[in-house]
Amino acid sequence: MNEKTEVNMTIGIDKIGFATSQYVLKLQDLAEARGVDPDKYSKGLLLNEISIAPLTEDVVTLAASASNSILTDKEKEEIDMVIVATESGIDQSKAAAVFVHGLLGIQPFARSFEIKEACYGATAALHYAKLHVENSPKSKVLVIASDIAKYGVTAPGEPTQGAGSVAMLITQNPRTMAFNNDNVAQTRDIMDFWRPNYSTTPYVNGLYSTQQYLDSLTTTWDEYKKRFDWTMNDFAAICFHLPYPKLALKGLRKMMDKTLSQEKKDSLQENFDKSILYSQMIGNIYTGSLFLGLLSLLENAENLKAGDKIVLYSYGSGAVSEFFSGELVEGYETYLDKDRLSKLKQRTALSVEDYEKVFFEEVELDESGSAQFAGFENQDYALVEILDHQRRYSKVEK
Ligand code: CAA
């Protein structure tokens, strides 16, 4: 049975961009400091480095920076919706998207809001953006997945922290990847990872969360195959939510069934290896990590071509999971940055001691609820001060 909804319009990702923070922590250094075998991180988790953000870089500045890297002035005049998906938001009321709308100078008659369901949020945002464009074909929607993943010093998740933002422009006749209208989601009310309002770091049932990730993967995948006529042979690559790449590798192995030829398995494995390159240098960026995997695949894979289909597995603790797919369009390489790996190497490395100070520093407000910040000259956008409890952001003039 093929339940794919026929939509007389192609909608998808027109452009995709990324920004991460200015500092990096080498996991070799962290392993030494924690008295752990470095192979546990590099082979056990498949991680090498993690991005570290100071106070002046948050989900708003990273979102603005990722978006600005792909948008023209004309597109800023055309966007009529800005959605920021995040689980590390900076205000319980005002949406990060409103700050981003202001920083980018998007035309005023736009809808801006935040969306949350752990690492799944951006997938829901993409679906809503697609429905909006279906309804209003000239619309352009800016969907941004922006997060800073902080588990705490010596927490089991410490080597899987990270910071980054993926921005995607969703339009009709997209120039990168068209959606296939084949989403299948699953919800389970579980407590595998959560962060109460009173806590700056999450509570994690680590092993349980990995079991839920994998069980949601196999059950949602089975349902997806049941509802549509797809098999693994239809896809050139699979992109996974990447809390750490080793877990996704386990997912890949579960999806490679006996019907696949060795050649197909090798090609899927090769593309998987390309899809984890950025995460291995950045760590978990929660809701953006699936799309960071997609970006890494598109910018580094050597055996992809227009017309190839890519299936994506989204997982957000709590938990919501989803499979959906897209098809690469002619000329999809045009808007990608093939130089990103070398740019990532330009981040400033921190010692473990400095990382502990920089990443976990808390804002100290004076009696009026204000604080001034400095040292943000290398950023594109920065939190420059808090004045009477109001966060003030600015584009950094170079
Ligand atoms: N050499 C090589 N490999 C080694 C090793 C060594 N010296 N020492 C350990 N390993 C391997 C282990 O065998 C293990 O591999 P397998 O999973 O294949 O068995 C791997 O390294 C990790 O070792 P442990 O399981 O002992 O690690 P841990 O218990 O200290 O931490 C974790 C693992 C619980 C997942 C922890 O990283 C964590 O809490 N992470 C945060 C939660 C998380 O990411 N969950 C994922 C699903 S939830 C989700 O997806 C949402 C989200 O983004 C958070």
Short mmCIF file of C-alpha atoms and ligand atoms in Angstrom, two decimals:
data_model
loop_
_atom_site.label_atom_id
_atom_site.label_comp_id
_atom_site.label_asym_id
_atom_site.label_seq_id
_atom_site.Cartn_x
_atom_site.Cartn_y
_atom_site.Cartn_z
CA MET A 1 0.00 0.00 0.00
CA ASN A 2 1.38 3.38 -0.92
CA GLU A 3 -0.16 6.06 1.23
CA LYS A 4 2.03 8.86 -0.09
CA THR A 5 -0.05 12.03 -0.34
CA GLU A 6 0.04 13.46 -3.83
CA VAL A 7 1.01 17.11 -3.67
CA ASN A 8 1.08 18.97 -6.99
CA MET A 9 4.06 20.98 -5.91
CA THR A 10 7.67 20.26 -5.07
CA ILE A 11 8.64 21.60 -1.65
CA GLY A 12 11.85 21.10 0.25
CA ILE A 13 15.20 22.46 1.37
CA ASP A 14 16.26 25.27 -0.91
CA LYS A 15 19.46 26.07 1.00
CA ILE A 16 21.10 24.71 4.13
CA GLY A 17 23.80 26.36 6.26
CA PHE A 18 25.57 25.87 9.55
CA ALA A 19 27.35 27.72 12.34
CA THR A 20 29.19 26.49 15.39
CA SER A 21 30.92 28.14 18.30
CA GLN A 22 34.47 29.54 18.26
CA TYR A 23 36.05 27.09 20.73
CA VAL A 24 36.82 23.39 20.50
CA LEU A 25 37.78 20.78 23.10
CA LYS A 26 39.88 17.84 21.91
CA LEU A 27 38.51 14.64 23.41
CA GLN A 28 42.02 13.22 23.69
CA ASP A 29 42.65 15.98 26.29
CA LEU A 30 39.34 15.30 28.04
CA ALA A 31 40.08 11.57 28.20
CA GLU A 32 43.45 12.26 29.82
CA ALA A 33 41.90 14.64 32.36
CA ARG A 34 39.14 12.19 33.24
CA GLY A 35 41.45 9.16 33.39
CA VAL A 36 39.58 7.43 30.56
CA ASP A 37 41.11 5.45 27.67
CA PRO A 38 40.92 7.88 24.67
CA ASP A 39 39.68 4.96 22.53
CA LYS A 40 36.45 4.98 24.52
CA TYR A 41 35.62 8.36 22.93
CA SER A 42 37.23 7.91 19.50
CA LYS A 43 36.15 4.28 18.93
CA GLY A 44 33.44 3.65 21.54
CA LEU A 45 31.49 6.85 20.71
CA LEU A 46 33.14 7.76 17.35
CA LEU A 47 33.80 11.32 18.56
CA ASN A 48 37.04 13.33 18.30
CA GLU A 49 36.23 16.94 19.24
CA ILE A 50 33.33 18.96 20.63
CA SER A 51 32.41 22.62 20.08
CA ILE A 52 32.35 24.78 23.20
CA ALA A 53 30.34 28.01 23.44
CA PRO A 54 31.07 30.94 25.77
CA LEU A 55 28.30 33.05 27.37
CA THR A 56 28.26 35.44 24.41
CA GLU A 57 27.37 32.64 21.97
CA ASP A 58 23.93 31.13 22.51
CA VAL A 59 21.15 29.58 20.44
CA VAL A 60 20.20 33.02 19.10
CA THR A 61 23.66 34.10 17.92
CA LEU A 62 24.39 30.68 16.41
CA ALA A 63 21.00 30.68 14.66
CA ALA A 64 21.57 34.17 13.23
CA SER A 65 25.04 33.22 12.07
CA ALA A 66 23.92 29.97 10.37
CA SER A 67 21.04 31.79 8.65
CA ASN A 68 23.11 34.76 7.54
CA SER A 69 25.58 32.39 5.89
CA ILE A 70 22.93 31.27 3.37
CA LEU A 71 20.48 34.17 2.95
CA THR A 72 20.55 36.96 0.39
CA ASP A 73 19.00 40.38 1.11
CA LYS A 74 16.20 39.47 -1.33
CA GLU A 75 15.41 36.28 0.60
CA LYS A 76 15.26 38.29 3.84
CA GLU A 77 12.55 40.36 2.15
CA GLU A 78 10.66 37.23 1.07
CA ILE A 79 10.74 35.05 4.20
CA ASP A 80 7.35 35.10 5.91
CA MET A 81 7.99 32.64 8.73
CA VAL A 82 10.93 32.03 11.07
CA ILE A 83 10.91 28.92 13.26
CA VAL A 84 13.65 28.16 15.76
CA ALA A 85 13.64 24.62 17.12
CA THR A 86 15.60 24.32 20.35
CA GLU A 87 15.73 22.55 23.69
CA SER A 88 18.27 25.00 25.13
CA GLY A 89 16.26 28.21 24.74
CA ILE A 90 17.20 31.46 26.46
CA ASP A 91 13.75 32.64 27.57
CA GLN A 92 10.64 30.81 28.78
CA SER A 93 8.37 33.29 27.01
CA LYS A 94 9.99 35.21 24.16
CA ALA A 95 10.92 32.98 21.23
CA ALA A 96 14.52 32.83 20.02
CA ALA A 97 13.04 33.22 16.52
CA VAL A 98 11.90 36.77 17.35
CA PHE A 99 15.45 37.80 18.29
CA VAL A 100 16.74 36.10 15.12
CA HIS A 101 14.11 37.83 12.97
CA GLY A 102 15.36 41.17 14.31
CA LEU A 103 19.05 40.41 13.97
CA LEU A 104 18.67 39.28 10.34
CA GLY A 105 16.40 42.16 9.34
CA ILE A 106 13.66 39.88 7.98
CA GLN A 107 10.69 41.87 6.59
CA PRO A 108 8.16 42.62 9.36
CA PHE A 109 5.08 40.75 8.10
CA ALA A 110 6.39 37.38 9.16
CA ARG A 111 5.39 34.84 11.81
CA SER A 112 8.21 33.97 14.25
CA PHE A 113 8.10 31.35 16.98
CA GLU A 114 9.97 28.62 18.83
CA ILE A 115 9.20 24.91 18.78
CA LYS A 116 10.29 22.20 21.19
CA GLU A 117 10.37 18.44 21.50
CA ALA A 118 13.94 17.59 22.47
CA CYS A 119 16.05 16.66 19.43
CA TYR A 120 12.93 16.08 17.31
CA GLY A 121 11.78 19.74 17.22
CA ALA A 122 13.33 20.73 13.89
CA THR A 123 11.69 17.79 12.11
CA ALA A 124 8.27 19.03 13.28
CA ALA A 125 9.28 22.55 12.18
CA LEU A 126 10.17 21.30 8.69
CA HIS A 127 6.82 19.56 8.39
CA TYR A 128 4.96 22.70 9.46
CA ALA A 129 7.03 24.77 7.02
CA LYS A 130 6.11 22.35 4.21
CA LEU A 131 2.39 22.62 5.03
CA HIS A 132 2.68 26.41 5.07
CA VAL A 133 4.33 26.51 1.63
CA GLU A 134 1.72 24.07 0.27
CA ASN A 135 -0.93 26.52 1.41
CA SER A 136 0.94 29.61 0.30
CA PRO A 137 3.31 28.65 -2.55
CA LYS A 138 5.26 31.91 -2.74
CA SER A 139 6.23 31.68 0.92
CA LYS A 140 9.77 31.07 2.07
CA VAL A 141 10.20 29.67 5.57
CA LEU A 142 13.40 29.86 7.58
CA VAL A 143 13.71 26.79 9.83
CA ILE A 144 16.61 26.84 12.27
CA ALA A 145 17.70 24.04 14.60
CA SER A 146 19.85 25.62 17.30
CA ASP A 147 21.18 24.05 20.48
CA ILE A 148 23.94 23.96 23.04
CA ALA A 149 24.22 20.49 24.55
CA LYS A 150 25.57 20.63 28.12
CA TYR A 151 25.64 17.59 30.38
CA GLY A 152 28.06 18.81 33.03
CA VAL A 153 31.64 18.18 34.16
CA THR A 154 32.27 14.40 34.58
CA ALA A 155 28.69 13.45 33.55
CA PRO A 156 28.55 10.29 31.35
CA GLY A 157 27.35 12.47 28.47
CA GLU A 158 30.24 14.96 28.89
CA PRO A 159 32.18 13.79 25.79
CA THR A 160 28.97 14.06 23.72
CA GLN A 161 28.33 17.78 24.40
CA GLY A 162 28.42 20.33 21.58
CA ALA A 163 27.07 23.59 20.15
CA GLY A 164 25.74 24.52 16.75
CA SER A 165 22.95 25.64 14.54
CA VAL A 166 21.62 24.45 11.17
CA ALA A 167 19.52 26.85 9.09
CA MET A 168 17.30 25.66 6.26
CA LEU A 169 15.30 27.72 3.80
CA ILE A 170 12.10 25.85 2.86
CA THR A 171 10.50 26.81 -0.44
CA GLN A 172 8.63 25.63 -3.49
CA ASN A 173 10.93 24.26 -6.26
CA PRO A 174 13.85 23.81 -3.83
CA ARG A 175 17.40 23.84 -5.15
CA THR A 176 18.85 21.23 -2.74
CA MET A 177 16.42 18.49 -1.67
CA ALA A 178 12.71 17.95 -2.34
CA PHE A 179 10.61 16.29 0.36
CA ASN A 180 8.81 13.05 -0.56
CA ASN A 181 5.63 13.51 1.55
CA ASP A 182 6.18 10.22 3.31
CA ASN A 183 6.59 11.12 7.00
CA VAL A 184 5.82 8.48 9.62
CA ALA A 185 6.11 9.48 13.29
CA GLN A 186 5.86 7.63 16.59
CA THR A 187 5.31 9.02 20.12
CA ARG A 188 6.19 7.25 23.39
CA ASP A 189 5.68 8.88 26.78
CA ILE A 190 8.98 7.88 28.42
CA MET A 191 11.66 9.47 30.63
CA ASP A 192 14.97 8.77 28.91
CA PHE A 193 16.33 12.33 28.87
CA TRP A 194 14.65 15.51 30.18
CA ARG A 195 15.53 18.89 31.65
CA PRO A 196 13.21 20.38 34.27
CA ASN A 197 12.90 24.20 34.34
CA TYR A 198 15.02 24.39 37.50
CA SER A 199 18.00 22.58 36.02
CA THR A 200 20.70 23.85 33.63
CA THR A 201 21.69 20.31 32.65
CA PRO A 202 19.51 17.35 31.68
CA TYR A 203 18.66 14.24 33.65
CA VAL A 204 19.61 11.20 31.59
CA ASN A 205 18.89 7.49 31.78
CA GLY A 206 21.78 6.84 29.41
CA LEU A 207 21.50 3.16 28.56
CA TYR A 208 17.69 3.33 28.46
CA SER A 209 17.88 6.32 26.08
CA THR A 210 20.05 4.36 23.64
CA GLN A 211 17.66 1.40 23.79
CA GLN A 212 14.70 3.70 23.11
CA TYR A 213 16.52 5.38 20.21
CA LEU A 214 17.15 2.00 18.58
CA ASP A 215 13.75 0.47 19.36
CA SER A 216 11.96 3.58 18.05
CA LEU A 217 14.15 3.31 14.96
CA THR A 218 13.25 -0.29 14.14
CA THR A 219 9.53 0.03 14.92
CA THR A 220 9.08 3.34 13.05
CA TRP A 221 11.12 1.99 10.12
CA ASP A 222 8.91 -1.13 9.96
CA GLU A 223 5.79 1.04 9.95
CA TYR A 224 7.32 3.33 7.28
CA LYS A 225 8.06 0.37 5.04
CA LYS A 226 4.54 -0.98 5.63
CA ARG A 227 2.87 2.31 4.67
CA PHE A 228 5.00 3.00 1.60
CA ASP A 229 6.58 0.91 -1.08
CA TRP A 230 10.13 1.89 -0.18
CA THR A 231 12.87 -0.60 0.59
CA MET A 232 16.42 0.16 1.68
CA ASN A 233 17.45 -0.35 -1.97
CA ASP A 234 15.56 2.83 -2.91
CA PHE A 235 17.86 5.03 -0.84
CA ALA A 236 21.38 6.19 -1.59
CA ALA A 237 21.96 7.19 2.03
CA ILE A 238 20.44 7.28 5.51
CA CYS A 239 20.92 10.23 7.85
CA PHE A 240 20.41 9.68 11.56
CA HIS A 241 19.94 11.84 14.61
CA LEU A 242 23.51 11.84 15.96
CA PRO A 243 23.67 12.10 19.78
CA TYR A 244 27.05 10.45 19.13
CA PRO A 245 27.85 8.70 15.85
CA LYS A 246 28.40 5.21 17.29
CA LEU A 247 24.72 4.95 18.24
CA ALA A 248 23.71 5.84 14.68
CA LEU A 249 26.11 3.18 13.38
CA LYS A 250 24.18 0.64 15.44
CA GLY A 251 21.01 1.98 13.79
CA LEU A 252 22.53 1.62 10.33
CA ARG A 253 23.44 -2.00 11.03
CA LYS A 254 19.86 -2.73 12.10
CA MET A 255 18.52 -1.25 8.86
CA MET A 256 20.85 -3.14 6.52
CA ASP A 257 18.79 -6.27 5.96
CA LYS A 258 19.67 -9.49 4.10
CA THR A 259 18.04 -8.33 0.84
CA LEU A 260 20.85 -5.81 0.24
CA SER A 261 23.81 -6.71 -1.98
CA GLN A 262 27.29 -6.30 -0.53
CA GLU A 263 27.87 -3.47 -3.01
CA LYS A 264 24.79 -1.62 -1.70
CA LYS A 265 25.84 -2.18 1.90
CA ASP A 266 29.32 -0.80 1.15
CA SER A 267 27.88 2.26 -0.54
CA LEU A 268 25.48 2.93 2.38
CA GLN A 269 28.37 2.52 4.82
CA GLU A 270 30.55 4.91 2.78
CA ASN A 271 27.82 7.55 2.81
CA PHE A 272 27.22 6.99 6.53
CA ASP A 273 30.92 7.66 7.17
CA LYS A 274 30.63 10.98 5.30
CA SER A 275 27.44 11.91 7.18
CA ILE A 276 29.17 11.72 10.58
CA LEU A 277 32.30 13.75 9.70
CA TYR A 278 31.01 17.06 11.09
CA SER A 279 29.45 15.52 14.21
CA GLN A 280 32.75 13.84 14.99
CA MET A 281 34.26 17.35 15.21
CA ILE A 282 31.33 19.14 16.84
CA GLY A 283 29.52 16.72 19.14
CA ASN A 284 25.79 16.63 19.76
CA ILE A 285 23.84 19.69 18.70
CA TYR A 286 20.55 18.11 19.72
CA THR A 287 17.79 19.10 17.29
CA GLY A 288 20.27 20.16 14.59
CA SER A 289 22.36 17.01 14.67
CA LEU A 290 20.26 15.08 12.11
CA PHE A 291 20.57 17.98 9.68
CA LEU A 292 24.25 18.44 10.43
CA GLY A 293 24.54 14.82 9.32
CA LEU A 294 22.66 15.64 6.11
CA LEU A 295 24.93 18.65 5.47
CA SER A 296 28.04 16.58 6.14
CA LEU A 297 26.81 13.94 3.69
CA LEU A 298 25.96 16.44 0.96
CA GLU A 299 29.23 18.33 1.29
CA ASN A 300 31.55 15.31 1.52
CA ALA A 301 30.00 12.29 -0.26
CA GLU A 302 31.57 11.40 -3.58
CA ASN A 303 28.93 9.00 -4.89
CA LEU A 304 25.74 11.10 -4.70
CA LYS A 305 23.89 12.57 -7.68
CA ALA A 306 20.68 14.43 -8.48
CA GLY A 307 17.69 12.11 -8.21
CA ASP A 308 19.19 10.13 -5.33
CA LYS A 309 16.86 9.59 -2.40
CA ILE A 310 17.97 10.08 1.20
CA VAL A 311 15.99 8.80 4.17
CA LEU A 312 16.22 10.59 7.51
CA TYR A 313 15.67 9.25 11.04
CA SER A 314 14.76 11.85 13.64
CA TYR A 315 14.67 11.04 17.37
CA GLY A 316 13.84 13.33 20.28
CA SER A 317 13.87 12.01 23.81
CA GLY A 318 10.65 11.92 25.65
CA ALA A 319 10.11 10.55 22.94
CA VAL A 320 9.11 11.31 19.36
CA SER A 321 10.73 9.69 16.34
CA GLU A 322 10.10 10.05 12.63
CA PHE A 323 11.23 8.72 9.27
CA PHE A 324 10.90 10.83 6.14
CA SER A 325 12.78 11.12 2.89
CA GLY A 326 13.85 13.56 0.24
CA GLU A 327 15.27 13.57 -3.27
CA LEU A 328 18.33 15.53 -4.40
CA VAL A 329 17.55 17.99 -7.16
CA GLU A 330 19.63 18.97 -10.18
CA GLY A 331 22.42 21.38 -9.19
CA TYR A 332 22.11 20.61 -5.46
CA GLU A 333 25.88 21.12 -5.00
CA THR A 334 25.68 24.82 -5.95
CA TYR A 335 24.81 26.18 -2.51
CA LEU A 336 27.02 23.90 -0.43
CA ASP A 337 30.33 24.79 1.23
CA LYS A 338 32.95 22.20 0.28
CA ASP A 339 35.53 23.97 2.42
CA ARG A 340 33.76 23.51 5.75
CA LEU A 341 36.07 20.85 7.18
CA SER A 342 39.08 23.15 6.92
CA LYS A 343 37.07 26.03 8.46
CA LEU A 344 36.21 23.81 11.44
CA LYS A 345 39.92 23.34 12.01
CA GLN A 346 40.24 27.09 12.66
CA ARG A 347 38.37 26.97 15.99
CA THR A 348 40.43 27.87 19.06
CA ALA A 349 41.34 24.83 21.17
CA LEU A 350 40.69 25.11 24.92
CA SER A 351 42.49 23.28 27.71
CA VAL A 352 40.20 21.14 29.88
CA GLU A 353 40.57 23.69 32.68
CA ASP A 354 39.48 26.56 30.40
CA TYR A 355 36.62 24.49 28.93
CA GLU A 356 35.27 23.88 32.44
CA LYS A 357 35.26 27.65 33.06
CA VAL A 358 34.01 28.82 29.65
CA PHE A 359 31.24 26.29 29.05
CA PHE A 360 29.74 26.38 32.55
CA GLU A 361 30.13 30.07 33.36
CA GLU A 362 26.87 31.53 34.66
CA VAL A 363 25.78 35.14 34.06
CA GLU A 364 26.32 37.33 37.11
CA LEU A 365 23.74 40.10 37.10
CA ASP A 366 24.15 43.28 39.17
CA GLU A 367 21.31 44.57 41.39
CA SER A 368 19.59 46.17 38.37
CA GLY A 369 19.60 42.87 36.47
CA SER A 370 22.38 43.90 34.11
CA ALA A 371 25.70 42.47 32.91
CA GLN A 372 28.20 43.52 30.23
CA PHE A 373 30.20 41.07 28.13
CA ALA A 374 33.44 41.30 26.18
CA GLY A 375 35.67 39.08 24.04
CA PHE A 376 33.19 38.44 21.22
CA GLU A 377 35.17 40.04 18.36
CA ASN A 378 35.59 36.70 16.53
CA GLN A 379 31.85 36.02 16.45
CA ASP A 380 29.39 37.04 13.69
CA TYR A 381 26.68 37.84 16.23
CA ALA A 382 27.00 38.21 20.00
CA LEU A 383 25.12 38.60 23.23
CA VAL A 384 26.73 41.93 24.14
CA GLU A 385 24.90 42.77 27.36
CA ILE A 386 21.92 42.12 29.58
CA LEU A 387 20.22 45.36 30.53
CA ASP A 388 17.40 45.33 33.11
CA HIS A 389 17.02 41.58 32.45
CA GLN A 390 16.76 42.16 28.68
CA ARG A 391 19.18 40.27 26.46
CA ARG A 392 20.81 42.61 23.93
CA TYR A 393 22.28 41.06 20.80
CA SER A 394 24.29 42.63 18.04
CA LYS A 395 25.98 41.82 14.73
CA VAL A 396 29.70 42.13 15.36
CA GLU A 397 31.27 44.72 13.07
CA LYS A 398 34.56 43.44 11.64
N1 CAA B 1 37.95 1.29 23.61
C1 CAA B 1 36.96 1.17 22.71
N2 CAA B 1 35.63 1.23 23.04
C2 CAA B 1 35.33 1.43 24.34
C3 CAA B 1 36.32 1.53 25.33
C4 CAA B 1 37.69 1.47 24.93
N3 CAA B 1 38.68 1.59 25.80
N4 CAA B 1 35.72 1.71 26.53
C5 CAA B 1 34.38 1.70 26.29
N5 CAA B 1 34.15 1.51 24.97
C6 CAA B 1 32.87 1.44 24.28
C7 CAA B 1 31.83 0.62 25.01
O1 CAA B 1 31.99 -0.76 24.75
C8 CAA B 1 30.55 1.19 24.44
O2 CAA B 1 30.34 0.66 23.15
P1 CAA B 1 28.97 -0.13 22.84
O3 CAA B 1 27.88 0.88 23.00
O4 CAA B 1 29.14 -0.59 21.46
O5 CAA B 1 28.87 -1.19 23.88
C9 CAA B 1 30.89 2.68 24.24
O6 CAA B 1 32.32 2.76 24.26
C10 CAA B 1 30.36 3.57 25.35
O7 CAA B 1 30.78 3.02 26.54
P2 CAA B 1 29.79 2.98 27.79
O8 CAA B 1 28.44 2.47 27.36
O9 CAA B 1 30.47 2.30 28.92
O10 CAA B 1 29.72 4.53 28.07
P3 CAA B 1 29.00 5.34 29.23
O11 CAA B 1 28.00 4.48 29.93
O12 CAA B 1 30.04 6.02 30.02
O13 CAA B 1 28.22 6.43 28.37
C11 CAA B 1 26.16 7.00 27.32
C12 CAA B 1 27.41 6.14 27.24
C13 CAA B 1 25.29 6.51 28.46
C14 CAA B 1 25.36 6.88 26.03
C15 CAA B 1 26.58 8.45 27.58
O14 CAA B 1 27.39 8.94 26.54
C16 CAA B 1 25.38 9.37 27.75
O15 CAA B 1 24.74 9.43 28.79
N6 CAA B 1 25.06 10.15 26.69
C17 CAA B 1 23.96 11.07 26.70
C18 CAA B 1 22.65 10.38 26.35
C19 CAA B 1 22.57 10.00 24.90
O16 CAA B 1 23.29 10.50 24.05
N7 CAA B 1 21.63 9.11 24.57
C20 CAA B 1 21.41 8.73 23.20
C21 CAA B 1 19.96 8.42 22.93
S1 CAA B 1 18.96 9.78 23.49
C22 CAA B 1 19.00 10.88 22.19
O17 CAA B 1 19.33 10.53 21.10
C23 CAA B 1 18.63 12.30 22.44
C24 CAA B 1 19.86 13.10 22.62
O18 CAA B 1 20.40 13.65 21.67
C25 CAA B 1 20.43 13.19 23.96
#
